[in-house]
Amino acid sequence: MNTHREALLHRVTTAEERMRALLAYDRSNPLFSVNLTMQQLKVLLLLSRHDGMSSQSLTRHLGVTLATLSGIIDRMVAQGYVTRTEDPHDRRVRRIHLSPTGRQTLAQISDGGLRAQRRLLDRLDDETLGRLADVLERIAEAAAADAVEQGIQVPHEESHCREELSARRPMPLP
């Protein structure tokens, strides 16, 4: 790789690291007030996309054993974030669902993140916002292509966005 590209990649990663560090100081974000482990947060996020997943499916997505998942889910049931039910077609299968508390917690985290993002974006002028939108659309397109190359089934709305983006005329970046 050429040194100019390496320098650009270094600028991008350095700016992103600085931004993440600065965002970590924002104690108004509800993410800092929830008592969830990273694995528990992953469970909530997976269930927000695929509510009612089987325990076996969750173990595959999280890369943990069934025994480990059982402990995670037990704690989340006790905290009121999820519920566990029998599969109506196979009593051996347990389905995990988001509870109203789990949904509310995810909504608060998401809303807090959106509010923080909006505060930052409101500080940018229209030209910068347009350039940022172009860049983020290209990054999303690259992420979708990368996922497909890895054999990951891209959900319909992401593949639709990719088709919409590729139908656009590419806009040169300065």
mmCIF file of C-alpha atoms in Angstrom:
data_model
loop_
_atom_site.group_PDB
_atom_site.id
_atom_site.type_symbol
_atom_site.label_atom_id
_atom_site.label_comp_id
_atom_site.label_asym_id
_atom_site.label_seq_id
_atom_site.Cartn_x
_atom_site.Cartn_y
_atom_site.Cartn_z
ATOM 1 C CA MET A 1 0.000 0.000 0.000
ATOM 2 C CA ASN A 2 1.265 3.474 -0.753
ATOM 3 C CA THR A 3 2.274 5.849 1.998
ATOM 4 C CA HIS A 4 -0.377 8.427 1.078
ATOM 5 C CA ARG A 5 -3.134 5.834 1.557
ATOM 6 C CA GLU A 6 -1.534 4.649 4.804
ATOM 7 C CA ALA A 7 -1.483 8.252 6.051
ATOM 8 C CA LEU A 8 -5.167 8.683 5.160
ATOM 9 C CA LEU A 9 -6.108 5.434 6.900
ATOM 10 C CA HIS A 10 -4.156 6.571 9.964
ATOM 11 C CA ARG A 11 -6.016 9.923 9.961
ATOM 12 C CA VAL A 12 -9.379 8.146 9.767
ATOM 13 C CA THR A 13 -8.632 5.675 12.562
ATOM 14 C CA THR A 14 -7.089 8.367 14.774
ATOM 15 C CA ALA A 15 -10.093 10.667 14.312
ATOM 16 C CA GLU A 16 -12.485 7.802 15.032
ATOM 17 C CA GLU A 17 -10.574 6.806 18.173
ATOM 18 C CA ARG A 18 -10.597 10.423 19.385
ATOM 19 C CA MET A 19 -14.325 10.715 18.711
ATOM 20 C CA ARG A 20 -15.057 7.474 20.623
ATOM 21 C CA ALA A 21 -12.941 8.679 23.542
ATOM 22 C CA LEU A 22 -14.794 12.001 23.640
ATOM 23 C CA LEU A 23 -18.197 10.278 23.415
ATOM 24 C CA ALA A 24 -17.253 8.086 26.374
ATOM 25 C CA TYR A 25 -17.398 11.226 28.537
ATOM 26 C CA ASP A 26 -21.087 11.762 27.723
ATOM 27 C CA ARG A 27 -22.743 10.475 30.894
ATOM 28 C CA SER A 28 -26.176 11.511 29.615
ATOM 29 C CA ASN A 29 -26.161 8.427 27.370
ATOM 30 C CA PRO A 30 -28.462 5.780 28.905
ATOM 31 C CA LEU A 31 -25.952 3.086 27.931
ATOM 32 C CA PHE A 32 -23.907 4.127 30.961
ATOM 33 C CA SER A 33 -26.812 3.697 33.370
ATOM 34 C CA VAL A 34 -27.880 0.151 32.420
ATOM 35 C CA ASN A 35 -26.422 -2.777 34.279
ATOM 36 C CA LEU A 36 -25.746 -5.088 31.324
ATOM 37 C CA THR A 37 -22.698 -7.093 30.350
ATOM 38 C CA MET A 38 -21.535 -6.973 26.746
ATOM 39 C CA GLN A 39 -22.981 -10.466 26.148
ATOM 40 C CA GLN A 40 -26.333 -9.407 27.614
ATOM 41 C CA LEU A 41 -26.392 -6.318 25.406
ATOM 42 C CA LYS A 42 -25.638 -8.532 22.392
ATOM 43 C CA VAL A 43 -28.585 -10.771 23.335
ATOM 44 C CA LEU A 44 -30.896 -7.749 23.493
ATOM 45 C CA LEU A 45 -29.648 -6.497 20.133
ATOM 46 C CA LEU A 46 -30.062 -9.918 18.492
ATOM 47 C CA LEU A 47 -33.570 -10.282 19.902
ATOM 48 C CA SER A 48 -34.479 -6.802 18.686
ATOM 49 C CA ARG A 49 -33.860 -8.090 15.153
ATOM 50 C CA HIS A 50 -35.086 -11.688 15.619
ATOM 51 C CA ASP A 51 -37.385 -11.900 18.631
ATOM 52 C CA GLY A 52 -38.143 -15.429 19.747
ATOM 53 C CA MET A 53 -34.783 -16.908 18.779
ATOM 54 C CA SER A 54 -34.060 -20.399 20.016
ATOM 55 C CA SER A 55 -31.352 -20.900 22.602
ATOM 56 C CA GLN A 56 -29.370 -22.910 20.056
ATOM 57 C CA SER A 57 -29.515 -20.069 17.544
ATOM 58 C CA LEU A 58 -28.378 -17.562 20.176
ATOM 59 C CA THR A 59 -25.404 -19.783 21.097
ATOM 60 C CA ARG A 60 -24.303 -19.831 17.447
ATOM 61 C CA HIS A 61 -24.630 -16.051 17.083
ATOM 62 C CA LEU A 62 -22.806 -15.330 20.353
ATOM 63 C CA GLY A 63 -20.184 -18.073 20.037
ATOM 64 C CA VAL A 64 -20.882 -19.449 23.518
ATOM 65 C CA THR A 65 -21.899 -22.832 24.872
ATOM 66 C CA LEU A 66 -25.476 -23.655 25.790
ATOM 67 C CA ALA A 67 -24.454 -23.740 29.482
ATOM 68 C CA THR A 68 -22.951 -20.243 29.240
ATOM 69 C CA LEU A 69 -26.016 -18.933 27.419
ATOM 70 C CA SER A 70 -28.269 -20.472 30.047
ATOM 71 C CA GLY A 71 -26.513 -18.441 32.757
ATOM 72 C CA ILE A 72 -26.729 -15.257 30.686
ATOM 73 C CA ILE A 73 -30.442 -15.773 30.021
ATOM 74 C CA ASP A 74 -31.163 -16.729 33.655
ATOM 75 C CA ARG A 75 -29.719 -13.390 34.807
ATOM 76 C CA MET A 76 -31.581 -11.484 32.089
ATOM 77 C CA VAL A 77 -34.885 -13.150 33.022
ATOM 78 C CA ALA A 78 -34.241 -12.241 36.689
ATOM 79 C CA GLN A 79 -33.556 -8.623 35.669
ATOM 80 C CA GLY A 80 -36.735 -8.585 33.566
ATOM 81 C CA TYR A 81 -35.063 -7.974 30.186
ATOM 82 C CA VAL A 82 -36.181 -11.208 28.471
ATOM 83 C CA THR A 83 -38.641 -14.052 28.819
ATOM 84 C CA ARG A 84 -38.153 -17.717 28.031
ATOM 85 C CA THR A 85 -40.944 -19.828 26.504
ATOM 86 C CA GLU A 86 -41.404 -23.316 25.106
ATOM 87 C CA ASP A 87 -41.556 -23.645 21.352
ATOM 88 C CA PRO A 88 -45.176 -24.566 20.525
ATOM 89 C CA HIS A 89 -44.005 -27.129 17.947
ATOM 90 C CA ASP A 90 -41.110 -28.709 19.877
ATOM 91 C CA ARG A 91 -41.184 -28.696 23.671
ATOM 92 C CA ARG A 92 -37.424 -29.348 23.816
ATOM 93 C CA VAL A 93 -36.720 -25.946 22.235
ATOM 94 C CA ARG A 94 -36.715 -22.790 24.337
ATOM 95 C CA ARG A 95 -37.475 -19.462 22.675
ATOM 96 C CA ILE A 96 -36.088 -16.227 24.092
ATOM 97 C CA HIS A 97 -38.171 -13.052 23.748
ATOM 98 C CA LEU A 98 -37.608 -9.425 24.612
ATOM 99 C CA SER A 99 -39.755 -8.318 27.519
ATOM 100 C CA PRO A 100 -41.335 -4.859 27.605
ATOM 101 C CA THR A 101 -38.460 -3.821 29.910
ATOM 102 C CA GLY A 102 -35.910 -5.119 27.398
ATOM 103 C CA ARG A 103 -37.589 -3.227 24.566
ATOM 104 C CA GLN A 104 -37.778 -0.062 26.647
ATOM 105 C CA THR A 105 -34.099 -0.355 27.624
ATOM 106 C CA LEU A 106 -33.025 -0.741 23.987
ATOM 107 C CA ALA A 107 -35.235 2.192 22.973
ATOM 108 C CA GLN A 108 -33.673 4.389 25.681
ATOM 109 C CA ILE A 109 -30.154 3.438 24.598
ATOM 110 C CA SER A 110 -30.978 4.048 20.946
ATOM 111 C CA ASP A 111 -32.758 7.338 21.634
ATOM 112 C CA GLY A 112 -29.853 8.528 23.779
ATOM 113 C CA GLY A 113 -27.402 7.688 21.007
ATOM 114 C CA LEU A 114 -29.540 9.464 18.431
ATOM 115 C CA ARG A 115 -29.815 12.561 20.637
ATOM 116 C CA ALA A 116 -26.039 12.656 21.112
ATOM 117 C CA GLN A 117 -25.477 12.168 17.388
ATOM 118 C CA ARG A 118 -27.953 14.928 16.568
ATOM 119 C CA ARG A 119 -26.190 17.337 18.961
ATOM 120 C CA LEU A 120 -22.939 16.734 17.098
ATOM 121 C CA LEU A 121 -24.454 16.890 13.617
ATOM 122 C CA ASP A 122 -26.232 20.155 14.440
ATOM 123 C CA ARG A 123 -22.760 21.700 14.830
ATOM 124 C CA LEU A 124 -21.892 20.957 11.179
ATOM 125 C CA ASP A 125 -22.734 23.144 8.192
ATOM 126 C CA ASP A 126 -24.888 21.840 5.315
ATOM 127 C CA GLU A 127 -21.942 21.233 2.992
ATOM 128 C CA THR A 128 -20.146 19.110 5.585
ATOM 129 C CA LEU A 129 -23.365 17.199 6.330
ATOM 130 C CA GLY A 130 -23.772 16.415 2.639
ATOM 131 C CA ARG A 131 -20.206 15.174 2.369
ATOM 132 C CA LEU A 132 -20.639 13.114 5.529
ATOM 133 C CA ALA A 133 -23.842 11.554 4.165
ATOM 134 C CA ASP A 134 -22.019 10.598 0.952
ATOM 135 C CA VAL A 135 -19.151 9.024 2.893
ATOM 136 C CA LEU A 136 -21.434 7.121 5.282
ATOM 137 C CA GLU A 137 -23.489 5.791 2.359
ATOM 138 C CA ARG A 138 -20.293 4.529 0.744
ATOM 139 C CA ILE A 139 -19.150 2.928 3.994
ATOM 140 C CA ALA A 140 -22.555 1.230 4.368
ATOM 141 C CA GLU A 141 -22.253 -0.050 0.805
ATOM 142 C CA ALA A 142 -18.756 -1.402 1.544
ATOM 143 C CA ALA A 143 -20.022 -3.034 4.766
ATOM 144 C CA ALA A 144 -22.870 -4.734 2.897
ATOM 145 C CA ALA A 145 -20.479 -5.989 0.201
ATOM 146 C CA ASP A 146 -18.066 -7.238 2.861
ATOM 147 C CA ALA A 147 -20.876 -9.073 4.650
ATOM 148 C CA VAL A 148 -21.955 -10.754 1.414
ATOM 149 C CA GLU A 149 -18.341 -11.784 0.697
ATOM 150 C CA GLN A 150 -18.182 -13.354 4.172
ATOM 151 C CA GLY A 151 -21.311 -15.354 3.411
ATOM 152 C CA ILE A 152 -23.459 -13.359 5.802
ATOM 153 C CA GLN A 153 -27.046 -13.084 4.700
ATOM 154 C CA VAL A 154 -27.737 -9.352 4.521
ATOM 155 C CA PRO A 155 -31.263 -8.495 5.722
ATOM 156 C CA HIS A 156 -33.591 -7.174 3.052
ATOM 157 C CA GLU A 157 -33.528 -3.523 4.114
ATOM 158 C CA GLU A 158 -29.716 -3.426 3.974
ATOM 159 C CA SER A 159 -29.635 -5.080 0.549
ATOM 160 C CA HIS A 160 -32.331 -2.627 -0.598
ATOM 161 C CA CYS A 161 -30.185 0.272 0.590
ATOM 162 C CA ARG A 162 -27.220 -1.185 -1.296
ATOM 163 C CA GLU A 163 -29.278 -1.407 -4.504
ATOM 164 C CA GLU A 164 -30.524 2.136 -4.007
ATOM 165 C CA LEU A 165 -26.995 3.407 -3.468
ATOM 166 C CA SER A 166 -25.580 1.601 -6.491
ATOM 167 C CA ALA A 167 -28.354 3.042 -8.679
ATOM 168 C CA ARG A 168 -27.220 6.550 -7.774
ATOM 169 C CA ARG A 169 -24.680 8.360 -9.830
ATOM 170 C CA PRO A 170 -21.410 8.325 -7.836
ATOM 171 C CA MET A 171 -20.643 11.727 -6.406
ATOM 172 C CA PRO A 172 -16.970 12.651 -6.367
ATOM 173 C CA LEU A 173 -15.513 13.499 -3.001
ATOM 174 C CA PRO A 174 -13.162 16.457 -2.769
#
